[in-house]
Amino acid sequence: MTSLNEAWFDRAQKVLPGGVDSPVRSFRSVGGTPYTVVRGAGAYVEDVDGTRYLDFVQSYGASLLGHAHPAVVSALCEAVGQGTTFGAPTPGEVVLAEVMTTRVPGLEQVRLVSSGTEALMSAVRLARGVTGRDKIVKFDGCYHGHSDALLVAGGSGVAQMGLPGSAGVTAGAVSDTIVAPYNEVPALDESVAAVLVEPVAANMNLVAPNAGFLRGLRAECSRVGALLIFDEVITGFRVAFAGAEEFFGVRPDMWCFGKVIGGGLPVGAFGGTSEMMASLAPLGPVYQAGTLSGNPLATAAGTTVLNMVTPGDYEELSQRVATFAANLEAAVASSGLVGRCPTQGPLMGLFLSREPFEAPKNFGEAKVLCENGLYRAFFHAMLERGVALAPGAYEILFVSLAHSADDLAATVHKAAEAAEVAARS
Ligand SMILES: *Cc1c(COP(=O)(O)O)cnc(C)c1O
């Protein structure tokens, strides 16, 4: 008997390449048929066959409160009745920008866009416009969206597909992009406009920054007049109340956001000081625009999420995740495999191996673990037990505020069984 998941995926494959609109959803690296989701509530999603899963994908981090949070739903319902987009300024975009700039010290202005990709692409243009320099530095295994100049040595789906970059990106488009190993401060010179970094690398599974890495980047950028750009599309308003700056005590020159700030709707943002942002059109010579930018639905959802959370929520979530990580490692160990769940606040990775290992410090080390084949079996064993992890070993687990201690305890129990399955694979 074909399941409705299979039927929908067959239909999808006829009209959507690979049956998906984003490659990370495709199950290509773990095998099998993706579940097609019809609804989500809190920590759970339900597929077209009526199967419920405890969801650790959470739209790859876009959902901080869990799915369909009543406050977000009601803010959206209220907003939608008033019209969805106007091509004129709206109060909602002002309010979201006020919340963000009030919360993040040093962030004075933002430009709202519609995705993380757009935020990074525009931030790079602004950095080049402001500095008058061409080169940018990124780190191996960090993902900064799919714009041409940044689509080299990317994590996430790029790593999952085993690609160094992408076909269709010209040598010219990446010739000013320098790739350096994560956790090593590169020596810069005056040709560098900007250094882009994920303050916590969360697209090569989870790789934490060494003590001194971000501080070292700050000092090296300041030394040569390059701009330090924190790609906070994952860490922003998730790793801590005010994001990576609060968590690590390092202030970048520019910030990029996405995911959490849209409350599940398409939003991104990039920002910096008012002086720097004055180089953007209409005030300055760096052009950047968007028909749906600052969309009233997206800003309503995002503002609601940011206003719901308190610093205490982040402490509590970090605590819950710390316990979860320790218990999950113990559960995996009971199977004879070795599991490591590095955490940074509420962010958590999961590496599996048959041998003891140190937590990876760069993409090379992460890759060896992500490619050892164990995740595939573990992933499917968890899915069969009603726990949805991301269908790729390079992704992290997103624990939302809707995941209860009981949800996490049940997951640990299932992980012990799934690890046994993986150990026999
Ligand atoms: C998801 C992600 C992006 C891209 O955001 P999109 O909204 O998918 O375009 C950029 N940077 C990081 C760190 C991300 O995790």
Coordinates of C-alpha atoms and ligand atoms in Angstrom, one line a residue:
M1 CA 0.0 0.0 0.0
T2 CA 1.4 3.4 -0.9
S3 CA 1.2 5.9 1.9
L4 CA 0.0 9.4 1.3
N5 CA 3.5 10.6 1.9
E6 CA 4.6 8.6 -1.1
A7 CA 1.7 9.8 -3.2
W8 CA 2.4 13.4 -2.4
F9 CA 6.1 13.0 -3.0
D10 CA 5.4 11.4 -6.4
R11 CA 3.2 14.3 -7.3
A12 CA 5.8 16.8 -6.0
Q13 CA 8.5 15.2 -8.1
K14 CA 6.6 15.8 -11.2
V15 CA 6.3 19.6 -10.7
L16 CA 9.1 20.5 -8.3
P17 CA 12.7 19.4 -9.0
G18 CA 13.6 16.7 -6.6
G19 CA 10.1 17.1 -5.1
V20 CA 11.3 20.0 -2.9
D21 CA 11.8 23.7 -2.8
S22 CA 14.9 23.5 -0.8
P23 CA 17.4 20.6 -1.2
V24 CA 18.0 20.1 2.6
R25 CA 14.4 18.7 2.8
S26 CA 14.9 16.0 0.2
F27 CA 16.1 13.0 2.2
R28 CA 18.8 12.5 -0.5
S29 CA 21.5 12.1 2.0
V30 CA 19.6 9.8 4.4
G31 CA 17.5 7.9 1.8
G32 CA 13.8 7.3 1.8
T33 CA 10.7 9.4 1.2
P34 CA 10.2 12.7 3.0
Y35 CA 7.1 13.1 5.2
T36 CA 4.9 15.8 3.8
V37 CA 3.7 18.1 6.6
V38 CA 0.1 19.3 6.9
R39 CA 0.2 21.0 10.2
G40 CA 2.3 21.8 13.3
A41 CA 1.5 22.7 16.8
G42 CA 4.1 23.5 19.4
A43 CA 7.0 21.0 19.3
Y44 CA 5.1 18.6 17.0
V45 CA 4.3 18.3 13.3
E46 CA 1.8 16.0 11.6
D47 CA 2.2 14.5 8.1
V48 CA -0.4 13.7 5.4
D49 CA -0.7 10.1 6.7
G50 CA -1.7 11.5 10.1
T51 CA 1.6 10.5 11.8
R52 CA 2.8 12.9 14.5
Y53 CA 6.5 13.6 15.1
L54 CA 8.3 15.5 17.8
D55 CA 10.0 18.0 15.6
F56 CA 13.6 19.0 16.0
V57 CA 13.8 20.7 12.6
Q58 CA 11.5 23.6 13.5
S59 CA 12.0 25.1 10.1
Y60 CA 15.7 25.0 10.6
G61 CA 15.5 27.4 13.4
A62 CA 12.9 29.8 12.2
S63 CA 10.5 28.6 15.0
L64 CA 11.6 29.6 18.5
L65 CA 8.2 29.4 20.2
G66 CA 7.2 26.2 18.4
H67 CA 4.7 25.9 15.6
A68 CA 1.4 27.8 15.4
H69 CA 2.0 29.6 18.7
P70 CA -1.4 31.2 19.6
A71 CA 0.1 34.7 20.0
V72 CA 1.7 34.5 16.6
V73 CA -1.4 33.1 15.0
S74 CA -3.5 35.9 16.4
A75 CA -1.0 38.6 15.4
L76 CA -1.1 37.2 11.9
C77 CA -4.9 37.0 11.8
E78 CA -5.1 40.6 12.9
A79 CA -2.5 41.7 10.3
V80 CA -3.8 39.8 7.4
G81 CA -7.3 41.4 7.5
Q82 CA -5.6 44.8 7.0
G83 CA -3.9 43.9 3.8
T84 CA -0.7 42.0 3.1
T85 CA 1.6 44.4 1.3
F86 CA 1.4 48.0 0.1
G87 CA 4.6 49.2 -1.4
A88 CA 4.5 52.0 1.2
P89 CA 6.0 52.3 4.7
T90 CA 4.1 50.4 7.5
P91 CA 4.2 50.8 11.3
G92 CA 5.1 47.0 11.6
E93 CA 8.6 47.4 10.0
V94 CA 9.4 50.3 12.3
V95 CA 8.3 48.4 15.4
L96 CA 10.3 45.3 14.5
A97 CA 13.4 47.4 13.8
E98 CA 12.9 49.2 17.1
V99 CA 12.8 45.9 19.0
M100 CA 15.9 44.5 17.3
T101 CA 18.0 47.7 17.7
T102 CA 16.9 48.1 21.3
R103 CA 17.9 44.6 22.1
V104 CA 21.3 44.3 20.4
P105 CA 23.8 46.8 21.7
G106 CA 25.6 48.6 18.9
L107 CA 22.9 47.8 16.3
E108 CA 21.4 51.1 15.4
Q109 CA 19.6 50.5 12.1
V110 CA 18.5 47.6 10.1
R111 CA 17.2 47.1 6.5
L112 CA 14.6 44.4 6.4
V113 CA 14.6 41.9 3.5
S114 CA 12.9 38.6 2.8
S115 CA 15.5 35.9 3.5
G116 CA 18.8 35.3 5.1
T117 CA 20.4 34.9 1.7
E118 CA 19.3 38.4 0.8
A119 CA 20.6 39.8 4.1
L120 CA 24.1 38.3 3.5
M121 CA 24.2 39.2 -0.1
S122 CA 23.2 42.8 0.6
A123 CA 25.5 43.1 3.6
V124 CA 28.5 42.1 1.5
R125 CA 27.5 44.7 -1.1
L126 CA 27.3 47.3 1.6
A127 CA 30.6 46.3 3.1
R128 CA 32.3 46.7 -0.3
G129 CA 30.5 50.0 -0.9
V130 CA 31.5 51.4 2.5
T131 CA 35.2 50.2 2.4
G132 CA 35.8 50.6 -1.3
R133 CA 37.5 47.1 -1.2
D134 CA 36.7 43.9 -3.0
K135 CA 37.8 40.8 -1.1
I136 CA 35.6 39.0 1.5
V137 CA 36.7 36.2 3.8
K138 CA 34.4 33.3 4.8
F139 CA 35.1 30.1 6.7
D140 CA 35.0 26.6 5.4
G141 CA 31.7 24.9 6.3
C142 CA 29.9 28.1 7.2
Y143 CA 26.7 28.7 5.2
H144 CA 25.7 32.2 4.3
G145 CA 22.8 31.6 1.9
H146 CA 22.9 30.8 -1.8
S147 CA 24.1 34.0 -3.4
D148 CA 26.9 33.5 -5.9
A149 CA 29.8 35.1 -4.1
L150 CA 29.0 33.1 -0.9
L151 CA 28.3 29.8 -2.4
V152 CA 31.7 28.3 -2.0
A153 CA 32.8 25.8 0.7
G154 CA 29.3 26.1 2.2
G155 CA 27.9 23.9 4.9
S156 CA 24.3 22.6 5.2
G157 CA 22.9 21.3 1.9
V158 CA 26.0 22.2 -0.1
A159 CA 28.0 19.9 2.2
Q160 CA 25.3 17.3 2.2
M161 CA 25.4 17.0 -1.6
G162 CA 29.1 16.7 -1.4
L163 CA 29.6 19.9 -3.5
P164 CA 32.6 22.2 -3.2
G165 CA 30.3 25.0 -4.5
S166 CA 27.7 25.1 -7.2
A167 CA 27.5 24.8 -10.9
G168 CA 26.4 28.0 -12.5
V169 CA 28.6 30.1 -10.3
T170 CA 31.3 31.7 -12.4
A171 CA 34.9 31.8 -11.4
G172 CA 34.6 35.6 -11.5
A173 CA 31.7 35.6 -9.0
V174 CA 33.8 33.9 -6.3
S175 CA 37.3 35.2 -7.3
D176 CA 37.1 37.8 -4.5
T177 CA 35.9 35.3 -1.9
I178 CA 38.7 33.9 0.3
V179 CA 37.9 30.7 2.2
A180 CA 39.7 30.1 5.5
P181 CA 39.5 27.3 8.1
Y182 CA 37.0 27.9 11.0
N183 CA 38.6 28.6 14.4
E184 CA 41.8 30.0 13.0
V185 CA 42.2 33.8 12.7
P186 CA 43.5 34.5 9.2
A187 CA 46.0 37.2 8.6
L188 CA 44.2 40.0 6.7
D189 CA 45.4 42.9 4.6
E190 CA 43.9 46.1 3.3
S191 CA 42.2 44.4 0.3
V192 CA 39.6 42.8 2.6
A193 CA 36.2 44.5 2.8
A194 CA 34.7 42.1 5.2
V195 CA 35.0 38.9 7.2
L196 CA 31.8 36.8 7.4
V197 CA 31.4 34.3 10.2
E198 CA 28.7 32.2 11.9
P199 CA 29.5 33.0 15.5
V200 CA 28.5 29.4 16.2
A201 CA 29.0 27.3 13.1
A202 CA 25.6 25.6 12.9
N203 CA 25.6 24.4 9.2
M204 CA 28.4 21.8 9.6
N205 CA 26.5 20.2 12.5
L206 CA 27.6 22.3 15.5
V207 CA 31.2 23.6 15.7
A208 CA 31.7 26.0 18.6
P209 CA 34.2 28.9 18.2
N210 CA 37.4 28.4 20.2
A211 CA 38.0 30.8 23.1
G212 CA 39.6 33.7 21.3
F213 CA 38.5 33.0 17.8
L214 CA 35.8 35.7 17.5
R215 CA 37.8 38.1 19.6
G216 CA 40.8 37.5 17.4
L217 CA 38.7 38.1 14.3
R218 CA 37.5 41.4 15.9
A219 CA 41.1 42.5 16.5
E220 CA 42.4 41.5 13.1
C221 CA 39.5 43.2 11.3
S222 CA 40.0 46.4 13.3
R223 CA 43.7 46.3 12.5
V224 CA 43.2 46.4 8.7
G225 CA 39.9 48.3 8.6
A226 CA 37.9 45.3 7.4
L227 CA 34.3 44.9 8.6
L228 CA 33.4 42.0 10.8
I229 CA 30.0 40.6 9.8
F230 CA 28.2 38.2 12.2
D231 CA 25.9 36.0 10.2
E232 CA 23.3 35.6 13.0
V233 CA 20.7 34.0 10.8
I234 CA 20.7 31.1 13.3
T235 CA 22.3 32.6 16.4
G236 CA 20.3 35.8 16.3
F237 CA 17.8 36.0 19.2
R238 CA 18.4 32.2 19.7
V239 CA 21.8 31.7 21.3
A240 CA 20.9 34.4 23.8
F241 CA 18.4 37.2 24.3
A242 CA 20.5 39.6 22.3
G243 CA 22.3 37.0 20.2
A244 CA 26.0 36.2 19.7
E245 CA 27.3 39.6 20.9
E246 CA 25.8 39.0 24.3
F247 CA 26.9 35.3 24.4
F248 CA 30.5 35.9 23.4
G249 CA 31.1 39.6 24.3
V250 CA 32.3 40.5 20.9
R251 CA 30.7 43.2 18.8
P252 CA 30.7 43.0 15.0
D253 CA 30.4 45.9 12.6
M254 CA 27.5 44.4 10.8
W255 CA 24.8 41.9 11.7
C256 CA 22.7 39.6 9.5
F257 CA 19.5 38.1 10.7
G258 CA 16.8 35.7 9.4
K259 CA 14.9 32.7 10.7
V260 CA 13.8 33.7 14.3
I261 CA 13.0 37.3 13.4
G262 CA 10.3 36.3 11.0
G263 CA 8.4 34.1 13.4
G264 CA 8.1 31.5 10.6
L265 CA 7.5 34.0 7.8
P266 CA 10.0 35.0 5.2
V267 CA 12.2 37.7 6.7
G268 CA 15.9 38.7 6.9
A269 CA 17.6 41.8 8.0
F270 CA 21.1 43.3 8.0
G271 CA 22.2 46.2 10.0
G272 CA 24.9 48.2 11.7
T273 CA 25.5 51.8 12.8
S274 CA 23.3 54.6 11.4
E275 CA 26.5 56.0 9.8
M276 CA 27.2 52.8 8.0
M277 CA 23.6 52.2 7.0
A278 CA 23.5 55.7 5.5
S279 CA 25.5 54.4 2.6
L280 CA 22.4 52.4 1.5
A281 CA 19.9 53.8 -1.0
P282 CA 18.0 56.1 -0.7
L283 CA 20.5 57.9 1.5
G284 CA 23.7 56.6 -0.1
P285 CA 25.2 55.0 -3.2
V286 CA 24.8 51.3 -2.4
Y287 CA 21.6 50.0 -4.0
Q288 CA 19.3 47.5 -2.3
A289 CA 15.6 47.1 -2.6
G290 CA 12.6 44.7 -2.3
T291 CA 9.0 44.7 -3.3
L292 CA 7.9 42.7 -0.2
S293 CA 10.6 43.8 2.2
G294 CA 9.3 44.7 5.6
N295 CA 6.2 42.8 4.8
P296 CA 3.4 43.5 7.4
L297 CA 2.6 39.8 8.0
A298 CA 6.2 38.9 8.5
T299 CA 6.9 41.9 10.8
A300 CA 3.8 41.1 12.8
A301 CA 4.9 37.5 13.4
G302 CA 8.5 38.4 14.1
T303 CA 7.7 41.2 16.5
T304 CA 5.3 39.0 18.4
V305 CA 8.0 36.3 18.9
L306 CA 10.7 38.8 20.0
N307 CA 8.3 40.4 22.4
M308 CA 7.2 37.1 23.9
V309 CA 10.6 35.9 25.0
T310 CA 12.5 37.0 28.1
P311 CA 16.2 36.6 29.1
G312 CA 15.0 34.0 31.5
D313 CA 13.5 31.9 28.7
Y314 CA 17.0 31.6 27.1
E315 CA 18.5 30.6 30.4
E316 CA 15.8 28.0 31.0
L317 CA 16.1 26.7 27.4
S318 CA 19.9 26.5 27.7
Q319 CA 19.6 24.5 30.9
R320 CA 17.0 22.1 29.4
V321 CA 19.3 21.6 26.3
A322 CA 22.4 21.0 28.5
T323 CA 20.5 18.2 30.3
F324 CA 19.2 16.8 27.1
A325 CA 22.7 16.8 25.5
A326 CA 24.2 15.0 28.5
N327 CA 21.4 12.4 28.6
L328 CA 21.5 11.9 24.8
E329 CA 25.3 11.3 24.9
A330 CA 24.7 8.7 27.7
A331 CA 21.9 7.1 25.7
V332 CA 24.1 6.7 22.6
A333 CA 26.9 5.3 24.8
S334 CA 24.6 2.6 26.1
S335 CA 24.6 1.2 22.5
G336 CA 28.4 1.0 22.3
L337 CA 28.5 4.0 19.9
V338 CA 30.0 7.3 20.9
G339 CA 27.7 10.3 20.7
R340 CA 28.7 13.9 21.3
C341 CA 26.2 16.7 21.6
P342 CA 28.2 20.0 21.6
T343 CA 26.0 22.9 22.9
Q344 CA 26.2 26.6 22.8
G345 CA 23.3 28.0 24.9
P346 CA 20.1 26.5 23.4
L347 CA 21.9 25.3 20.2
M348 CA 22.9 21.7 20.1
G349 CA 24.7 19.4 17.6
L350 CA 24.9 15.6 17.4
F351 CA 27.9 13.7 16.2
L352 CA 28.0 9.9 16.1
S353 CA 31.0 7.6 15.8
R354 CA 32.1 4.1 16.6
E355 CA 35.3 5.4 18.1
P356 CA 36.0 8.0 20.8
F357 CA 36.6 11.5 19.4
E358 CA 37.1 15.1 20.3
A359 CA 34.4 17.7 19.5
P360 CA 35.2 19.0 15.9
K361 CA 36.9 22.4 15.6
N362 CA 36.5 22.9 11.9
F363 CA 34.8 21.6 8.7
G364 CA 37.4 18.9 8.0
E365 CA 36.9 17.3 11.4
A366 CA 33.1 17.7 11.3
K367 CA 33.0 16.2 7.8
V368 CA 34.8 12.9 8.8
L369 CA 32.1 12.4 11.4
C370 CA 29.1 13.5 9.3
E371 CA 30.2 11.2 6.5
N372 CA 30.7 8.0 8.6
G373 CA 27.2 6.7 7.6
L374 CA 25.9 6.3 11.2
Y375 CA 23.5 9.3 11.1
R376 CA 21.4 7.8 8.3
A377 CA 20.5 4.7 10.3
F378 CA 20.0 6.7 13.5
F379 CA 17.8 9.3 11.7
H380 CA 15.5 6.6 10.3
A381 CA 15.3 4.7 13.6
M382 CA 14.3 8.0 15.3
L383 CA 11.7 8.8 12.6
E384 CA 10.2 5.4 13.0
R385 CA 9.8 6.2 16.7
G386 CA 8.1 9.5 16.0
V387 CA 11.1 11.9 16.3
A388 CA 11.9 14.1 13.4
L389 CA 15.5 15.1 13.1
A390 CA 16.9 17.1 10.2
P391 CA 17.4 14.7 7.2
G392 CA 21.1 15.4 7.0
A393 CA 24.1 15.0 9.3
Y394 CA 25.3 18.6 8.8
E395 CA 22.3 20.1 10.5
I396 CA 21.8 20.8 14.2
L397 CA 18.8 20.0 16.5
F398 CA 16.5 22.9 17.1
V399 CA 14.9 22.7 20.6
S400 CA 12.1 25.2 20.8
L401 CA 10.5 26.7 23.9
A402 CA 7.6 24.4 23.2
H403 CA 9.7 21.2 23.8
S404 CA 8.9 20.1 27.3
A405 CA 11.3 18.3 29.7
D406 CA 9.0 15.2 29.1
D407 CA 9.4 15.6 25.3
L408 CA 13.2 15.6 25.7
A409 CA 13.2 12.7 28.2
A410 CA 11.1 10.6 25.7
T411 CA 13.5 11.5 23.0
V412 CA 16.5 10.3 25.0
H413 CA 14.8 7.0 25.6
K414 CA 14.2 6.6 21.9
A415 CA 17.7 7.6 21.1
A416 CA 19.0 4.7 23.1
E417 CA 17.1 2.3 20.9
A418 CA 17.9 4.2 17.7
A419 CA 21.6 4.1 18.6
E420 CA 21.4 0.3 18.9
V421 CA 20.0 0.1 15.5
A422 CA 22.7 2.4 14.1
A423 CA 25.4 0.4 15.9
R424 CA 24.2 -2.7 14.1
S425 CA 24.0 -0.9 10.7
Ligands
LIG1 C1 19.7 29.6 6.8 C2 20.9 30.4 6.8 C3 21.1 31.4 5.9 C4 20.2 31.6 4.7 O1 18.9 32.0 5.1 P1 17.7 31.8 4.0 O2 16.6 32.4 4.7 O3 17.6 30.3 3.9 O4 18.1 32.4 2.7 C5 22.2 32.2 6.0 N1 23.1 32.0 7.0 C6 22.9 31.1 7.9 C7 23.9 31.0 9.1 C8 21.8 30.2 7.9 O5 21.7 29.2 8.8

